Tab-separated table of C-alpha atoms and ligand atoms in Angstrom:
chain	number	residue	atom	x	y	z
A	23	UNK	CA	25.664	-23.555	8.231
A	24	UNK	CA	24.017	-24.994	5.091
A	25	UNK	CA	20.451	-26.068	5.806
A	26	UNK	CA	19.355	-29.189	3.708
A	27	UNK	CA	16.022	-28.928	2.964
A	28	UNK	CA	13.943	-31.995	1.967
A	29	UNK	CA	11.000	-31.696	-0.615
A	30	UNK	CA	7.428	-32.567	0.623
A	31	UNK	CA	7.277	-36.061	0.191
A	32	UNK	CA	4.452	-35.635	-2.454
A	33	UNK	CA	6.212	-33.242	-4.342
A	34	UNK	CA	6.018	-33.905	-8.149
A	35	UNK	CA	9.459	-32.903	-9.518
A	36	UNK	CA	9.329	-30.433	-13.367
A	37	UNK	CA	9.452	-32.245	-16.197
A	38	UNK	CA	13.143	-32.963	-17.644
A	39	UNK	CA	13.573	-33.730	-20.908
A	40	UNK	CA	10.384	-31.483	-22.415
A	41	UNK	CA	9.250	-31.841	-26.017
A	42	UNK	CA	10.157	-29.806	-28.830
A	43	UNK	CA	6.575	-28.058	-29.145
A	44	UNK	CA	5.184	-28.214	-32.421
A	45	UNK	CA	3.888	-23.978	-32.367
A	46	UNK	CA	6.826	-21.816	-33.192
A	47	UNK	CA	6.951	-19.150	-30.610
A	48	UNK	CA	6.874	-15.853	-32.478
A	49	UNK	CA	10.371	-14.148	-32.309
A	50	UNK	CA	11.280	-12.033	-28.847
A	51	UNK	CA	8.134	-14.084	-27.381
A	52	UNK	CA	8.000	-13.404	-23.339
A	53	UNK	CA	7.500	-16.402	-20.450
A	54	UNK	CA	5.060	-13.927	-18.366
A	55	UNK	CA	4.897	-16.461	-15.683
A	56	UNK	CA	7.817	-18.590	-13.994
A	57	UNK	CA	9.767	-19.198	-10.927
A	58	UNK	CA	12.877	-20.123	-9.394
A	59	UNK	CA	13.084	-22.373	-6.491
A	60	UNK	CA	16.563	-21.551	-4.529
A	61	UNK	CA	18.526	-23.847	-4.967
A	62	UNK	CA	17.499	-24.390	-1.145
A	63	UNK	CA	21.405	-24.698	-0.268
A	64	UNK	CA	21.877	-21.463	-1.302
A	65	UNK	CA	18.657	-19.891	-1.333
A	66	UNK	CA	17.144	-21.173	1.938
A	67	UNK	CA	13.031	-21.436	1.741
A	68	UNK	CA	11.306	-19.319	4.073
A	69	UNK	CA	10.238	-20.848	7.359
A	70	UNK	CA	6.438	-19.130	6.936
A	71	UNK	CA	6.168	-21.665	3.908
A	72	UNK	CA	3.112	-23.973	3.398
A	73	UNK	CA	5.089	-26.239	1.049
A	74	UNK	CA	8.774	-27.320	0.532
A	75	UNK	CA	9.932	-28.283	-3.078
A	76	UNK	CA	12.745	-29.603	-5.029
A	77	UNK	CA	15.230	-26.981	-6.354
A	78	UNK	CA	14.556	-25.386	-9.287
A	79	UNK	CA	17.267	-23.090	-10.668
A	80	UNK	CA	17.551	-20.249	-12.806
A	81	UNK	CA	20.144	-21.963	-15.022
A	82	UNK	CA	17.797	-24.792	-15.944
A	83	UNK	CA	14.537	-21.833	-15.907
A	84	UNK	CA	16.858	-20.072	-18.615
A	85	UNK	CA	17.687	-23.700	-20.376
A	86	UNK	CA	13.920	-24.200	-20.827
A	87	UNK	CA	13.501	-20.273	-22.303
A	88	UNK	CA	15.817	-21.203	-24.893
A	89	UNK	CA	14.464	-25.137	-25.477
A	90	UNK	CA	10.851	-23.728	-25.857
A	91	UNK	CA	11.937	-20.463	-27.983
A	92	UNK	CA	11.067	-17.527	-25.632
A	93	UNK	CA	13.522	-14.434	-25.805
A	94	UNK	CA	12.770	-13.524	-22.494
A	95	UNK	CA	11.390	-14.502	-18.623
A	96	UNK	CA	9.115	-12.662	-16.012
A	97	UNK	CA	9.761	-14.812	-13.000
A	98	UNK	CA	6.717	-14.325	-10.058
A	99	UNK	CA	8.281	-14.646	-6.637
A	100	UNK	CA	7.060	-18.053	-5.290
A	101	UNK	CA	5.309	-18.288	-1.988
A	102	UNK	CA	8.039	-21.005	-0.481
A	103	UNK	CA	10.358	-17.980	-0.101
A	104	UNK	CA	8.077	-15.636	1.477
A	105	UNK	CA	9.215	-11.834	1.053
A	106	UNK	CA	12.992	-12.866	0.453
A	107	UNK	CA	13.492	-12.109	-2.562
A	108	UNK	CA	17.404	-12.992	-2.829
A	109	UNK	CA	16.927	-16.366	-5.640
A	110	UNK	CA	14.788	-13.797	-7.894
A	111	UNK	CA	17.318	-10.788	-7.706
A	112	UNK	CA	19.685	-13.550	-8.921
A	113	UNK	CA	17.893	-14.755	-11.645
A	114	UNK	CA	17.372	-10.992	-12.932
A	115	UNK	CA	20.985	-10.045	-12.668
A	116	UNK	CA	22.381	-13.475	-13.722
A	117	UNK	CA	19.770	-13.090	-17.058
A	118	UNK	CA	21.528	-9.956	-18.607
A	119	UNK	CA	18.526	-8.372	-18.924
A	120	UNK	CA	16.239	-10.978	-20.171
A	121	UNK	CA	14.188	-11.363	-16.986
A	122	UNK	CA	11.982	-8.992	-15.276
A	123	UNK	CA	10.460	-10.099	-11.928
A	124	UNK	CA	7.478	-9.623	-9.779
A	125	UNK	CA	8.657	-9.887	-5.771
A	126	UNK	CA	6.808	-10.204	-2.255
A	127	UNK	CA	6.694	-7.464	-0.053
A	128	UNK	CA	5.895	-6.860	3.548
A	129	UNK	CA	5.331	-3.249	4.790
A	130	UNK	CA	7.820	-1.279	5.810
A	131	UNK	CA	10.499	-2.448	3.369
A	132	UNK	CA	13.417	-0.230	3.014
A	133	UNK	CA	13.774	2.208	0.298
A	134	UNK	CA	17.203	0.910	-0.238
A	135	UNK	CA	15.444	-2.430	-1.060
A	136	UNK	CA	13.065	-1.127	-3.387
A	137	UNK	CA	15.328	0.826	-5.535
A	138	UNK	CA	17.734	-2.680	-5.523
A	139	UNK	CA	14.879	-4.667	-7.057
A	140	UNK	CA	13.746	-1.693	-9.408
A	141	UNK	CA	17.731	-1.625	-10.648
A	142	UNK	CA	17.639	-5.904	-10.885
A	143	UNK	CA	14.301	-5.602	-12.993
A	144	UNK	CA	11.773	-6.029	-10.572
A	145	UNK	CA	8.218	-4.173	-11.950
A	146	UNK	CA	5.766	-5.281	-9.980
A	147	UNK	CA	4.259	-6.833	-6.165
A	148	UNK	CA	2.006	-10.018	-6.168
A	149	UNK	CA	-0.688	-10.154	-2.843
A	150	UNK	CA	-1.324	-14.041	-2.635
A	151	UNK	CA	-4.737	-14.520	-1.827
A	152	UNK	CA	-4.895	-18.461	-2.253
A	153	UNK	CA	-5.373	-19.697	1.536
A	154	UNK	CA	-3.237	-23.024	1.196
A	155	UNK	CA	-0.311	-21.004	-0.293
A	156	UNK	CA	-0.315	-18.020	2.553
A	157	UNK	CA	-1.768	-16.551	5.615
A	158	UNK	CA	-3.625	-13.576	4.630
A	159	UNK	CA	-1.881	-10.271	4.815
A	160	UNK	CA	-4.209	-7.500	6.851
A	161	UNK	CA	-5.469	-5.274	4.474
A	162	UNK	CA	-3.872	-2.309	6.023
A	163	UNK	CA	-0.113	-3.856	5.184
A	164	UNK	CA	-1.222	-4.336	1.733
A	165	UNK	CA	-2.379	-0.754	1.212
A	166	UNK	CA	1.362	0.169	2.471
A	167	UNK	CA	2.853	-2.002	0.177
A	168	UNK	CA	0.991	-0.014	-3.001
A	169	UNK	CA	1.775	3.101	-1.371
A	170	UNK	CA	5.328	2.135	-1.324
A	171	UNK	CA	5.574	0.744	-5.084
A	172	UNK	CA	3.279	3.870	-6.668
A	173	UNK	CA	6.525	6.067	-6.986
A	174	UNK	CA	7.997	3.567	-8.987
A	175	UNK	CA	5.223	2.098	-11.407
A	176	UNK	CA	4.873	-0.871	-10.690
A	177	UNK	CA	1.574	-3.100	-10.867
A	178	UNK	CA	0.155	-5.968	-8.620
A	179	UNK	CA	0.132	-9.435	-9.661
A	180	UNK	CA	-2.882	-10.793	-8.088
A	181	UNK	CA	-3.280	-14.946	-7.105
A	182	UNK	CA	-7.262	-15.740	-5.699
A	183	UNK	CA	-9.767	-18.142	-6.648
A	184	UNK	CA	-12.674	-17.846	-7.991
A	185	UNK	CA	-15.008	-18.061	-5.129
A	186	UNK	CA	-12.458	-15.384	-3.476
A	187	UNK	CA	-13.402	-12.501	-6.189
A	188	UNK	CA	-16.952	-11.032	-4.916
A	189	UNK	CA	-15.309	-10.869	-1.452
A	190	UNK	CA	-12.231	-9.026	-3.018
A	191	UNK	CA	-13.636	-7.247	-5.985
A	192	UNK	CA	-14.181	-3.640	-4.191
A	193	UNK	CA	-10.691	-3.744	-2.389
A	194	UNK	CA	-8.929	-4.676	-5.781
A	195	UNK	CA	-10.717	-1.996	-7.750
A	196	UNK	CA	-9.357	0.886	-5.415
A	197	UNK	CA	-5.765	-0.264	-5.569
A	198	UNK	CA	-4.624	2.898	-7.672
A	199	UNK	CA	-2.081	1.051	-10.013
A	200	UNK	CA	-2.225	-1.700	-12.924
A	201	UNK	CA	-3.647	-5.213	-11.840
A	202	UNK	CA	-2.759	-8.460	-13.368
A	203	UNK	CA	-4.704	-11.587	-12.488
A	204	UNK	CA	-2.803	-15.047	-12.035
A	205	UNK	CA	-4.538	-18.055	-13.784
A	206	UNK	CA	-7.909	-16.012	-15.101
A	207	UNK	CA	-9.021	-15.997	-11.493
A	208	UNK	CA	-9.103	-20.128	-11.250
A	209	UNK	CA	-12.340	-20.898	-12.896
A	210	UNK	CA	-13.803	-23.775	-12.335
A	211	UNK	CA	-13.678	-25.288	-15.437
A	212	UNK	CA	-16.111	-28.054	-14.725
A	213	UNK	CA	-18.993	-25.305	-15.098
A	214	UNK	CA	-20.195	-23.051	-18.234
A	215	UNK	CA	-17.324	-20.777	-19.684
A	216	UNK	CA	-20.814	-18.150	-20.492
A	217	UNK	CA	-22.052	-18.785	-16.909
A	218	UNK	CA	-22.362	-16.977	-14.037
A	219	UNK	CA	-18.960	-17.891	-12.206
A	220	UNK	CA	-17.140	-16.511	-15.329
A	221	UNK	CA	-19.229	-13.779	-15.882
A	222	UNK	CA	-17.981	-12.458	-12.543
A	223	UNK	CA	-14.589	-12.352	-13.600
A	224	UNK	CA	-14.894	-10.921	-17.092
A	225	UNK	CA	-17.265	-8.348	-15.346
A	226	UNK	CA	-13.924	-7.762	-13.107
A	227	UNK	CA	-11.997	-7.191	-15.971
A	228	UNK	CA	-13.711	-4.755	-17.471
A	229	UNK	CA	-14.295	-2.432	-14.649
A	230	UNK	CA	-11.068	-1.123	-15.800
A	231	UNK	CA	-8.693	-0.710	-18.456
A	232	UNK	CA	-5.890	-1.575	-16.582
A	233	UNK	CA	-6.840	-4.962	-15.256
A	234	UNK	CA	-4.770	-7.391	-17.015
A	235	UNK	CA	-4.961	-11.500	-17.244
A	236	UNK	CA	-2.404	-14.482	-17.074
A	237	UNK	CA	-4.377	-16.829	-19.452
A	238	UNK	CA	-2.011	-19.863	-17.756
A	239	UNK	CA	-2.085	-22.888	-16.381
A	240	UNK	CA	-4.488	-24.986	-18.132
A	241	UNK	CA	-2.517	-27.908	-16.476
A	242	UNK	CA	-3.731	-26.772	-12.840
A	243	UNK	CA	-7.417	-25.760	-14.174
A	244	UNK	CA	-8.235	-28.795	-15.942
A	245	UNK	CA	-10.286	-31.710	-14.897
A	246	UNK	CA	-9.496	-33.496	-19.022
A	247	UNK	CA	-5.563	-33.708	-18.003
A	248	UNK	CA	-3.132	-34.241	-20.259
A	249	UNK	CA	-4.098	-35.650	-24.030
A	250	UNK	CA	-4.585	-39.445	-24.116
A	251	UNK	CA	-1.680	-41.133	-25.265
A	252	UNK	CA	-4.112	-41.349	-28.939
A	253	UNK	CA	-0.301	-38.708	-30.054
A	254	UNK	CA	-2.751	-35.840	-29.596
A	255	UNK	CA	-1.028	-32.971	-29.121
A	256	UNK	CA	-4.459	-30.724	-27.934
A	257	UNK	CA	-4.095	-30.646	-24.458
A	258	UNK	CA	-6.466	-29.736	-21.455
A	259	UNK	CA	-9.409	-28.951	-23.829
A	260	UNK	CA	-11.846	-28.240	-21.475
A	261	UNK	CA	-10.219	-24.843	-20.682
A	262	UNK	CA	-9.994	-23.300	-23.533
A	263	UNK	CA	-13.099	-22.089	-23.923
A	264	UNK	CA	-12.774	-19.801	-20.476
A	265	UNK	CA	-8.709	-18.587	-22.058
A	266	UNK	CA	-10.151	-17.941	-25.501
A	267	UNK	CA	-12.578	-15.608	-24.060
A	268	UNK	CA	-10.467	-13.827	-22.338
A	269	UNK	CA	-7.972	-13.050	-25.120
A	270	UNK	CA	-11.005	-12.400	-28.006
A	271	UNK	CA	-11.945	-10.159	-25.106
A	272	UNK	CA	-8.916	-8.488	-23.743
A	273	UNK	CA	-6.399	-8.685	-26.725
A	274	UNK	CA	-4.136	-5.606	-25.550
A	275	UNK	CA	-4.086	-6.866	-22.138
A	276	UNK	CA	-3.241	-10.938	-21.734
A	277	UNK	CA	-0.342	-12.243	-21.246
A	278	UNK	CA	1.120	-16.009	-21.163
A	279	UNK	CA	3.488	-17.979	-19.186
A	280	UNK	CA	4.567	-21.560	-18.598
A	281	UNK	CA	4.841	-21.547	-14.800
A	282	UNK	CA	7.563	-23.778	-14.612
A	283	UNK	CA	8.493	-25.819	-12.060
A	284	UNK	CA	4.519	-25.935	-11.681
A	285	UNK	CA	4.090	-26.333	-7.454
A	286	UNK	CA	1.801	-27.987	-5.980
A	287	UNK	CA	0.684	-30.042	-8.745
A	288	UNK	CA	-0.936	-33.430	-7.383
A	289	UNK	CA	-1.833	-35.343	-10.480
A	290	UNK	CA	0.997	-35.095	-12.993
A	291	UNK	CA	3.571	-32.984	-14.091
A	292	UNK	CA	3.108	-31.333	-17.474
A	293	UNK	CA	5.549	-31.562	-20.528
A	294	UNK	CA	6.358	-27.650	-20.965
A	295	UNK	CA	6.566	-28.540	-25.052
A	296	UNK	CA	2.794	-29.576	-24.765
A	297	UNK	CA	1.844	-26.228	-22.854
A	298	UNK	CA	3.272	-24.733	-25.588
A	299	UNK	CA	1.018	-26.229	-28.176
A	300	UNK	CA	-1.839	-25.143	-26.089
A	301	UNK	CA	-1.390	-21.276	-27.284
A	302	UNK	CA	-2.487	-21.445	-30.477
A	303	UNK	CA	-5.905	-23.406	-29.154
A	304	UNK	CA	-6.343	-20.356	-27.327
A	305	UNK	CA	-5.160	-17.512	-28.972
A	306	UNK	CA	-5.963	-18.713	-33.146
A	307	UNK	CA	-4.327	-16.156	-35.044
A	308	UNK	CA	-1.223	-15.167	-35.736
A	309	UNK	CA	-1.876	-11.470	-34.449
A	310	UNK	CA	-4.131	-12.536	-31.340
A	311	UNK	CA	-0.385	-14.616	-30.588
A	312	UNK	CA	2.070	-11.591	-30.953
A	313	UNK	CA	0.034	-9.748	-28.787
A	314	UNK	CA	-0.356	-12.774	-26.370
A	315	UNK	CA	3.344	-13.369	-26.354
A	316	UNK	CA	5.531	-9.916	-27.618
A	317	UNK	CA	3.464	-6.787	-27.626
A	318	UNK	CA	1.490	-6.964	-24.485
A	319	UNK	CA	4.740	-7.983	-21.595
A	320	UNK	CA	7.054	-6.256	-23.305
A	321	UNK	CA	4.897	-3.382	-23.344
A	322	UNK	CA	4.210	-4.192	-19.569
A	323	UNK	CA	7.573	-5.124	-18.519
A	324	UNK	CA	9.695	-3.754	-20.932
A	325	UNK	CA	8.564	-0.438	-22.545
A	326	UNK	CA	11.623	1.122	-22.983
A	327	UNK	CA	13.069	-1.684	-25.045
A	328	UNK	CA	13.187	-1.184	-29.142
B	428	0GY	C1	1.619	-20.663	-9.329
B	428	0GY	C2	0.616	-21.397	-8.524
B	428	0GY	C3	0.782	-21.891	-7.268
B	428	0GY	C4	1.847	-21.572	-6.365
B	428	0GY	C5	2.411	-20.354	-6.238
B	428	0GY	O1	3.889	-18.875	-5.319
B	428	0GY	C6	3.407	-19.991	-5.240
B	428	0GY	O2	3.709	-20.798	-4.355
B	428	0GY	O3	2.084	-19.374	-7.026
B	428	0GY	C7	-0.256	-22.815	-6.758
B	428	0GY	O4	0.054	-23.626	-5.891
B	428	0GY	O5	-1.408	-22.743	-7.256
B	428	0GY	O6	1.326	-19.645	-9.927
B	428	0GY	O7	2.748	-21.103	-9.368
């Protein structure tokens, strides 16, 4: 039996119809961070979830790649379908090889599993540590997720806030593979991009080499929104000061993503084509962007390509 699921009633659908951004994408350039939602019908959301969307498929996920002018996709396992990870092994095998994918695991997985998402293009494990999106996974099941993933290479994708990181700063530094943070940690962008709060996290990153950071989702960060309606194309201004740190900073080790279809948004829904125009606000030259957006996933997802 089919199960109909009905979006939150607050939901704020993606964006159809995105702009044509004005930034041309540098050639083989790499969405670092999107998702699929089911289609529920086929692709039932988890019952464990803290939010129910609208569908979001990998058809119209690869129809925005090509409208925006990436070659390629890493799509993040979103928390509405807890550790099933059936609508990302679809994407990856329905994407020929253009998507790589980061999936949710609980311990005790089978090895069968693992190889099956290692063969689909699955290279890393995110641990969600944002309270409204999950219940927190004991500590113990996490360290038997890495121990699980080590033989393969893969990293973890980390999600937490801000106020989260001096409370998980020790545990994340002992994890024994790559880290890659979600969002720059969520900053509060309201407060100094050279104060304290920020400070924290850059101090996080370089504790070690292999910390890497998504410099995304200035749409969820800001409190500017969206440009005025003044044709502006420079959107959500007030965080680029905290993203251009971070790539001055960490060159060899950012990476960028739209995060379409954008959950949990409350306050509008961004046009992808304007996120798009945000990169070169953040990353100015034309070798800080084909690091940004080629060298650095495909050297993190992709190595063994060209
Ligand atoms: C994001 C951010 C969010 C949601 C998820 O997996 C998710 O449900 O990551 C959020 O609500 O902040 O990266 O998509």
């Amino acid at each position: 039996m089919t199960t109909v699921f009905e979006k939150d009633p607050d939901w704020l659908d993606w964006y159809t119809g995105p702009s044509r951004p004005r930034f041309r994408l540098p050639e083989g350039a790499v969405d670092a961070h999107c998702h699929v939602f089911g289609p529920g019908a086929q692709f039932p959301f988890a019952p464990e979830r803290k939010y129910t969307p609208c569908d979001a498929s990998k058809d119209q996920l690869f129809e925005l790649r090509d409208h925006l002018g990436f070659a390629r996709n890493v799509v993040v396992q979103a928390t509405c379908h807890g550790a099933d990870n059936s609508a990302l092994l679809d994407a990856l095998r329905a994407s020929g090889g253009l998507a790589r994918g980061v999936a949710t695991l609980r311990s005790g997985v089978p090895d069968a599993q693992l190889r099956e998402l290692h063969e689909a293009g699955v290279r890393g494990v995110r641990f969600n540590f944002v309270k409204r999106l999950v219940d927190a996974a004991p500590r113990q099941e996490l360290w038997d997720v890495v121990e699980r993933i080590t033989p393969y290479g893969w990293h973890v994708v980390v999600y937490f806030e801000a106020a989260d990181l001096a409370e998980l700063r020790d545990f994340l530094l002992s994890v024994p593979v790559p880290l890659v943070v979600d969002h720059m940690g969520r900053p509060d962008v309201a407060k100094d991009p050279y104060g304290a709060e920020f400070e924290e996290f850059l101090d996080f990153m370089r504790a070690r080499p292999d910390i890497w950071c998504k410099v995304t989702c200035p749409e969820r960060l800001s409190a500017a929104g969206p440009p005025a309606l003044d044709g502006q194309r420079h959107a959500y201004r007030d965080v680029v000061p905290f993203a251009r740190r971070v790539v001055e900073e960490f060159a060899e080790r950012v990476l960028w993503g739209t995060d379409w279809p954008h959950p949990n948004l409350a306050d509008h829904m961004p046009d992808d084509g304007l996120l798009v125009d945000f990169i070169p606000h953040i990353a100015p030259t034309p070798r800080l962007q084909h690091k940004l957006l080629v060298d650095n996933p495909m050297r993190l997802y992709w190595p063994d390509a060209g």
